[in-house]
Coordinates of C-alpha atoms and ligand atoms in Angstrom, one line a residue:
M191 CA 267.0 55.6 33.4
T192 CA 265.7 59.0 32.2
P193 CA 265.3 59.0 28.4
I194 CA 268.0 61.1 26.6
F195 CA 266.2 62.9 23.8
P196 CA 268.1 64.2 20.8
G197 CA 268.7 67.9 20.4
T198 CA 269.4 70.7 22.8
Q199 CA 269.1 69.7 26.5
S200 CA 266.8 72.0 28.6
T201 CA 269.1 71.5 31.6
D202 CA 272.3 73.0 30.2
G203 CA 271.6 74.0 26.6
R204 CA 274.0 71.4 25.3
Q205 CA 273.4 69.0 22.4
A206 CA 272.6 65.5 23.6
S207 CA 275.6 63.3 22.8
L208 CA 276.0 59.5 22.4
G209 CA 279.4 57.9 22.7
V210 CA 280.7 54.6 21.3
M211 CA 283.7 52.6 22.5
G212 CA 285.5 51.5 19.3
G213 CA 285.7 53.1 15.9
G214 CA 285.3 50.3 13.4
Q215 CA 282.6 49.9 10.8
L216 CA 279.9 49.0 13.4
G217 CA 280.7 52.2 15.2
R218 CA 280.5 54.1 11.9
M219 CA 277.0 52.8 11.2
F220 CA 276.0 53.5 14.8
V221 CA 277.2 57.1 14.4
H222 CA 275.2 57.5 11.2
A223 CA 272.0 56.2 12.9
A224 CA 272.5 58.4 16.0
Q225 CA 273.2 61.5 13.8
R226 CA 270.0 60.8 11.8
L227 CA 268.0 61.2 15.0
G228 CA 269.8 64.5 15.8
Y229 CA 272.4 63.3 18.4
E230 CA 275.9 64.4 18.5
T231 CA 278.4 61.6 18.5
L232 CA 281.7 60.7 20.1
V233 CA 284.0 57.8 19.3
L234 CA 286.8 56.5 21.5
D235 CA 289.4 54.7 19.4
P236 CA 293.2 54.8 19.4
D237 CA 293.3 55.0 15.5
A238 CA 293.3 58.5 14.0
Q239 CA 291.7 57.1 10.8
S240 CA 289.0 54.8 12.3
P241 CA 285.9 54.4 10.1
A242 CA 283.7 55.8 12.9
G243 CA 286.0 58.5 13.9
M244 CA 286.0 59.9 10.3
V245 CA 282.2 60.5 10.4
S246 CA 281.7 61.4 14.1
H247 CA 281.4 64.9 15.6
Q248 CA 284.3 64.2 17.8
Q249 CA 286.8 61.4 18.5
V250 CA 288.7 60.8 21.6
Q251 CA 291.9 59.2 20.3
T252 CA 293.3 57.2 23.2
P253 CA 293.6 53.4 24.0
Y254 CA 290.3 51.9 25.3
G255 CA 291.6 51.6 28.9
D256 CA 293.2 55.1 29.1
E257 CA 291.9 56.9 32.2
A258 CA 292.2 60.4 30.8
G259 CA 290.4 59.3 27.6
L260 CA 287.6 57.7 29.5
K261 CA 287.2 60.8 31.7
Q262 CA 287.0 63.0 28.6
L263 CA 284.5 60.7 27.0
A264 CA 282.3 60.6 30.1
S265 CA 282.4 64.4 30.4
L266 CA 281.2 64.9 26.8
C267 CA 278.5 62.2 26.5
D268 CA 275.1 61.4 27.9
A269 CA 275.3 57.6 27.3
I270 CA 277.8 55.1 26.0
T271 CA 277.6 52.0 23.9
T272 CA 280.2 49.7 22.5
E273 CA 280.8 48.4 19.0
F274 CA 283.8 46.2 19.8
E275 CA 283.5 43.3 22.2
N276 CA 287.1 43.4 23.3
V277 CA 286.8 46.8 25.0
P278 CA 288.2 46.2 28.5
A279 CA 285.2 45.5 30.8
A280 CA 286.9 47.6 33.4
A281 CA 286.7 50.7 31.1
L282 CA 282.9 50.2 30.9
T283 CA 282.7 49.9 34.7
T284 CA 284.6 53.2 35.0
L285 CA 282.2 54.9 32.6
A286 CA 279.1 53.4 34.3
K287 CA 280.0 55.3 37.5
T288 CA 278.8 58.5 35.9
L289 CA 276.6 57.7 33.0
P290 CA 274.4 55.0 31.4
V291 CA 276.4 52.3 29.6
A292 CA 274.6 49.8 27.4
P293 CA 275.4 46.9 27.3
G294 CA 276.9 46.9 30.8
A295 CA 280.4 45.7 31.7
A296 CA 279.2 42.4 33.1
C297 CA 277.4 41.4 29.9
V298 CA 280.3 42.4 27.7
A299 CA 282.7 40.4 30.0
I300 CA 280.7 37.2 29.4
A301 CA 280.9 37.7 25.7
Q302 CA 284.7 38.3 25.9
N303 CA 285.4 34.9 27.4
R304 CA 284.2 31.7 25.6
M305 CA 284.3 29.8 28.9
E306 CA 282.0 32.2 30.7
E307 CA 279.8 32.5 27.6
K308 CA 279.4 28.7 27.4
A309 CA 278.6 28.5 31.1
H310 CA 276.0 31.2 30.6
F311 CA 274.4 29.5 27.7
S312 CA 274.3 26.2 29.6
A313 CA 272.5 27.9 32.4
C314 CA 270.0 29.2 29.9
A315 CA 269.6 25.8 28.3
D316 CA 267.6 24.6 31.3
V317 CA 264.9 27.0 30.1
S318 CA 265.4 27.2 26.3
G319 CA 266.5 23.6 25.7
V320 CA 269.2 24.9 23.3
N321 CA 272.7 23.9 24.4
V322 CA 276.3 24.4 23.4
A323 CA 278.4 22.0 21.4
P324 CA 280.2 19.5 23.5
Y325 CA 283.5 21.1 24.7
A326 CA 286.3 21.0 27.2
V327 CA 288.3 23.8 28.9
I328 CA 292.0 23.6 28.3
E329 CA 294.1 25.8 30.7
T330 CA 296.6 23.2 31.9
L331 CA 298.6 20.3 30.5
A332 CA 296.5 17.9 32.6
Q333 CA 293.3 19.2 31.0
L334 CA 294.9 18.8 27.6
Q335 CA 295.8 15.2 28.3
A336 CA 292.4 14.5 29.8
V337 CA 290.5 15.5 26.6
P338 CA 288.1 12.7 25.7
A339 CA 288.4 11.2 22.3
S340 CA 284.7 12.0 21.7
L341 CA 285.6 15.7 21.3
L342 CA 287.8 14.9 18.3
P343 CA 288.0 16.0 15.5
G344 CA 287.4 19.4 17.1
I345 CA 288.1 23.1 16.9
L346 CA 290.5 24.6 19.5
K347 CA 289.5 28.3 20.2
T348 CA 291.3 30.8 22.4
A349 CA 289.0 31.7 25.3
R350 CA 289.6 35.4 24.6
M351 CA 290.1 37.8 21.7
G352 CA 289.0 35.5 18.8
Y353 CA 287.0 37.0 15.9
D354 CA 286.5 36.2 12.2
G355 CA 287.9 32.7 12.8
K356 CA 291.2 34.1 14.3
G357 CA 292.6 32.3 17.3
Q358 CA 291.2 29.0 16.1
A359 CA 292.7 25.7 14.9
R360 CA 291.0 22.6 13.5
V361 CA 292.5 19.4 15.0
K362 CA 291.9 15.8 14.1
N363 CA 293.7 13.9 16.9
A364 CA 295.5 14.3 20.2
A365 CA 298.8 15.1 18.6
E366 CA 297.4 17.9 16.5
L367 CA 295.6 19.2 19.5
A368 CA 298.8 19.4 21.5
A369 CA 300.6 21.1 18.6
A370 CA 297.8 23.5 18.1
W371 CA 297.7 24.5 21.8
A372 CA 301.4 25.1 21.7
G373 CA 300.9 27.2 18.5
L374 CA 298.4 29.3 20.4
S375 CA 301.1 29.9 23.1
R376 CA 299.1 27.6 25.6
V377 CA 296.7 30.4 26.5
P378 CA 293.4 29.3 28.0
C379 CA 291.3 27.7 25.3
V380 CA 288.2 25.6 24.7
L381 CA 288.1 22.6 22.5
E382 CA 284.8 22.2 20.8
K383 CA 283.7 19.1 19.0
L384 CA 283.5 19.7 15.3
M385 CA 279.7 19.7 14.6
P386 CA 278.2 18.4 11.4
L387 CA 276.7 21.7 10.2
K388 CA 273.6 21.7 8.0
A389 CA 273.4 25.5 8.3
E390 CA 274.1 28.5 10.5
C391 CA 271.8 31.2 11.7
S392 CA 271.8 34.2 14.1
V393 CA 269.2 36.2 16.0
L394 CA 269.3 39.9 16.7
L395 CA 267.3 41.6 19.4
A396 CA 267.2 44.8 21.3
R397 CA 266.4 45.0 25.0
G398 CA 265.7 48.2 26.8
W399 CA 266.5 49.4 30.4
H400 CA 263.1 48.1 31.6
G401 CA 263.3 44.7 30.1
D402 CA 261.3 45.6 27.0
M403 CA 262.4 43.6 24.0
V404 CA 262.0 43.6 20.2
S405 CA 263.6 41.3 17.7
F406 CA 264.3 40.6 14.0
A407 CA 263.4 37.3 12.4
P408 CA 266.4 34.9 12.5
Q409 CA 268.7 35.1 9.5
R410 CA 270.6 32.3 7.9
N411 CA 274.3 32.8 7.5
V412 CA 277.0 31.3 5.2
H413 CA 280.6 31.4 6.4
V414 CA 283.7 30.9 4.3
D415 CA 287.0 30.3 6.1
G416 CA 285.4 31.3 9.4
I417 CA 284.2 34.7 8.1
L418 CA 280.7 35.6 7.3
A419 CA 280.2 35.7 3.6
V420 CA 276.4 35.8 2.9
T421 CA 273.3 36.4 5.0
H422 CA 269.9 35.2 3.7
A423 CA 267.0 37.2 5.3
Y424 CA 263.6 36.3 4.0
E425 CA 260.7 34.1 4.8
G426 CA 261.5 30.5 4.2
N427 CA 265.3 31.0 4.9
M428 CA 265.0 28.3 7.5
H429 CA 262.5 26.0 9.1
P430 CA 259.9 28.1 11.1
A431 CA 260.1 25.9 14.2
Q432 CA 263.9 26.2 14.3
A433 CA 263.6 30.0 13.9
A434 CA 261.2 30.1 16.8
R435 CA 263.4 28.1 19.0
A436 CA 266.5 30.2 18.2
L437 CA 264.5 33.4 18.9
D438 CA 263.3 32.0 22.3
A439 CA 266.8 30.9 23.2
T440 CA 268.1 34.4 22.4
K441 CA 265.5 36.1 24.5
S442 CA 266.3 33.9 27.5
I443 CA 270.1 34.6 27.0
A444 CA 269.3 38.3 27.1
N445 CA 266.9 38.2 30.0
H446 CA 269.0 36.0 32.2
I447 CA 271.7 38.7 32.4
G448 CA 269.5 41.8 32.2
Y449 CA 271.1 42.7 28.9
V450 CA 270.5 46.3 27.6
G451 CA 271.3 47.1 24.0
V452 CA 271.5 45.1 20.8
L453 CA 272.5 41.5 21.2
C454 CA 273.3 38.9 18.5
V455 CA 273.4 35.2 19.2
E456 CA 274.9 32.8 16.6
F457 CA 273.6 29.2 16.2
F458 CA 274.5 26.1 14.4
I459 CA 271.8 23.9 12.8
V460 CA 273.4 20.4 13.1
D461 CA 272.7 17.2 11.4
D462 CA 271.4 15.0 14.2
G463 CA 269.4 12.6 12.0
S464 CA 266.2 14.5 12.4
E465 CA 264.5 16.1 9.4
H466 CA 265.3 19.7 10.2
G467 CA 268.4 19.2 12.3
G468 CA 269.1 20.2 15.9
L469 CA 269.9 23.6 17.2
V470 CA 273.2 24.4 19.0
V471 CA 274.1 27.8 20.4
N472 CA 277.6 29.0 19.3
E473 CA 278.4 32.5 20.6
M474 CA 277.0 35.9 21.3
A475 CA 278.1 39.4 20.3
P476 CA 277.2 42.3 22.7
R477 CA 276.5 44.7 19.8
P478 CA 275.1 44.9 16.3
H479 CA 276.4 42.1 14.1
N480 CA 277.6 41.7 10.5
S481 CA 274.7 39.3 10.0
G482 CA 272.2 42.1 10.8
H483 CA 273.5 44.6 8.1
Y484 CA 270.6 43.7 5.8
T485 CA 268.3 45.5 8.3
M486 CA 269.6 48.8 7.0
D487 CA 267.8 48.4 3.7
A488 CA 265.2 45.7 4.3
C489 CA 263.5 46.9 7.5
N490 CA 261.8 50.0 8.9
A491 CA 264.3 50.2 11.7
S492 CA 267.9 48.9 11.4
Q493 CA 269.9 47.1 14.1
F494 CA 271.8 50.4 14.6
D495 CA 268.6 52.4 15.0
L496 CA 267.7 49.9 17.8
Q497 CA 271.1 50.3 19.4
V498 CA 270.5 54.1 19.6
H499 CA 267.0 53.7 20.9
A500 CA 268.0 51.1 23.5
M501 CA 271.0 53.0 25.0
A502 CA 269.1 56.4 25.1
G503 CA 266.0 54.9 26.7
L504 CA 263.7 55.7 23.8
P505 CA 260.8 53.4 23.0
L506 CA 262.0 50.4 20.9
P507 CA 260.3 50.2 17.5
Q508 CA 259.1 46.7 16.6
P509 CA 261.2 46.1 13.5
R510 CA 259.2 45.1 10.4
Q511 CA 261.0 43.7 7.4
H512 CA 259.5 45.1 4.2
S513 CA 261.6 43.3 1.6
P514 CA 263.3 40.0 1.3
A515 CA 267.1 40.6 1.4
I516 CA 270.5 39.0 0.9
M517 CA 273.7 40.6 2.2
L518 CA 277.0 39.9 0.5
N519 CA 280.1 40.7 2.6
L520 CA 282.8 42.6 0.7
L521 CA 286.2 41.6 2.0
G522 CA 289.4 43.2 0.8
D523 CA 289.9 40.2 -1.6
V524 CA 287.3 41.9 -3.9
W525 CA 289.9 44.7 -4.6
F526 CA 292.3 42.2 -6.2
D527 CA 292.0 40.2 -9.4
A528 CA 292.9 36.5 -9.8
Q529 CA 296.5 37.4 -10.5
G530 CA 296.7 39.4 -7.2
Q531 CA 296.7 42.8 -9.0
A532 CA 294.9 45.6 -7.3
R533 CA 291.7 46.7 -9.0
T534 CA 288.6 48.8 -8.4
P535 CA 285.5 46.5 -8.2
D536 CA 283.1 47.1 -11.1
W537 CA 280.6 49.2 -9.1
Q538 CA 279.0 50.5 -12.3
A539 CA 277.9 47.0 -13.2
V540 CA 276.9 46.1 -9.6
L541 CA 274.9 49.3 -9.0
R542 CA 273.1 48.9 -12.3
L543 CA 271.5 45.8 -10.9
P544 CA 268.0 46.5 -9.4
G545 CA 267.8 46.6 -5.6
T546 CA 271.5 46.8 -4.8
H547 CA 272.6 49.0 -1.9
L548 CA 276.3 49.5 -1.4
H549 CA 277.8 50.3 2.0
L550 CA 281.6 50.9 2.2
Y551 CA 283.3 51.6 5.5
G552 CA 285.8 54.2 4.4
K553 CA 288.8 52.0 5.1
L554 CA 291.9 53.3 3.4
E555 CA 293.6 50.1 2.5
A556 CA 292.1 46.9 1.2
R557 CA 293.7 43.7 2.5
P558 CA 292.5 40.1 1.9
G559 CA 290.1 39.1 4.6
R560 CA 289.5 42.7 5.8
K561 CA 285.9 43.7 6.0
M562 CA 285.6 46.7 3.6
G563 CA 281.9 46.9 3.1
H564 CA 278.8 45.0 2.3
L565 CA 276.2 44.9 -0.5
N566 CA 272.5 44.5 0.4
I567 CA 270.1 43.3 -2.2
T568 CA 266.4 43.8 -1.7
G569 CA 263.5 43.3 -4.0
A570 CA 259.8 42.4 -4.3
D571 CA 260.3 38.6 -4.1
V572 CA 262.9 36.1 -3.0
A573 CA 263.6 34.7 -6.5
G574 CA 264.3 38.1 -7.8
V575 CA 266.6 39.0 -4.9
M576 CA 268.5 35.7 -5.4
A577 CA 268.9 36.3 -9.1
V578 CA 270.4 39.7 -8.5
A579 CA 272.6 38.5 -5.7
R580 CA 274.0 35.8 -7.9
Q581 CA 274.8 38.3 -10.7
A582 CA 276.4 40.7 -8.2
A583 CA 278.5 37.9 -6.7
D584 CA 279.6 36.9 -10.2
I585 CA 280.6 40.5 -11.1
L586 CA 282.6 40.8 -7.9
G587 CA 284.2 37.4 -8.0
L588 CA 282.5 36.2 -4.8
P589 CA 282.0 32.6 -4.1
G590 CA 278.2 32.7 -4.6
L591 CA 275.2 32.5 -2.3
D592 CA 276.0 29.2 -0.6
G593 CA 279.7 29.9 0.0
Ligands
LIG737 P1 283.0 35.8 14.7 O1 283.2 36.4 16.0 O2 283.6 36.6 13.6 O3 281.6 35.3 14.4 P2 284.7 33.7 15.7 O4 286.1 33.9 15.3 O5 284.3 34.1 17.1 O6 283.8 34.4 14.6 P3 283.2 31.2 15.7 O7 281.9 31.8 15.5 O8 283.4 30.5 16.9 O9 284.4 32.2 15.4 O10 283.5 30.3 14.4 C1 283.5 30.8 13.1 C2 282.9 29.8 12.2 O11 283.6 28.5 12.2 C3 281.5 29.4 12.5 O12 280.5 30.3 12.1 C4 281.4 28.0 11.9 O13 281.2 28.2 10.5 C5 282.7 27.4 12.1 N1 282.7 26.7 13.4 C6 283.0 27.2 14.6 N2 282.9 26.3 15.6 C7 282.5 25.1 15.0 C8 282.2 23.8 15.5 N3 282.3 23.5 16.7 N4 281.8 22.9 14.5 C9 281.7 23.2 13.2 N5 281.9 24.4 12.7 C10 282.3 25.4 13.6
LIG738 MG1 281.0 33.6 15.2

């Protein structure tokens, strides 16, 4: 991989261009990071008003698998990344015939299928010692009927296309399981045992074309209704030994498949009777992640900066966090009052608080559960950051720092 430097290329006098499959908020923040270095950007997304398309130099507006669209993208870019894990892996394979694609199709394909993902994690568990929650694959009626009682109560999850808690159903017994599978149209699923969670955390790393790796310290996450609500990113956010194990496990998950790009792995910290709980690996995202948004304001290099560096073959800066941080996710609910009336959130009051950094994604319509933006809070010390985050959550009507 020859590094792609920003600016005019000596070979053909063209501006170096980086492309991204998907035009959501992650693509938008990628575009901002790429442009800051001086790259031109291209977004492929079927939506004319995608958050990333609105800020990119160019957008190819076709479906992800459209051959003409992919051809156009490949002819205009020097490297491609993805911001959306459900881009057809075949599209990435097509693109990789003519230009560098990071992460590669094989890695994205693993993240697209919970069965393959779990098999991959289990293979890595031999080295890392961190395994998945007990589960069963359900593709046939026989497999449904053979589910051991030890997996109940559990969470039935579609093998493909789930995100933000969608495509999931909590089930207490065999009858509920059968009904839930029917409700999910009997598509291939996994049933996971419902784990007694003490906490959740995630790890972000970037891996380059030559196996070089840098990482952020693990962050602790609070989910509400299956959607990330709060990220706690500061020293003391979790037990250091757990953090070290999660980081090691993430590195082996990336190394094992020769991953290139930014990878996020989510973990559960489960109550297993031990003082600090046990670590269980949940899932991975082949891209920057909502839980890494605090890096934009609390670190010298953000997860999006690392995505740009990794795909372009630039040296990977070792990220350094300079401030403790809390991230509050801003879902569309914030744009409605308790009576369901549309409102404009009180940004004046929020932005008056010290250390608040507002990021909105340019989405035209607020809907409950829709990710509209996030608010990072940084400060000199953890107590101060927490106090401001509580005030901001209060003003915005958010559930608070613990969900
Ligand atoms: P996303 O991709 O947005 O992170 P997702 O839809 O892929 O979410 P998961 O990460 O599988 O979903 O689950 C969402 C949340 O539901 C988890 O963060 C956790 O809070 C809860 N959850 C999922 N699986 C389990 C489990 N086996 N036991 C207990 N809680 C769980
Ligand atoms: Mg998840």
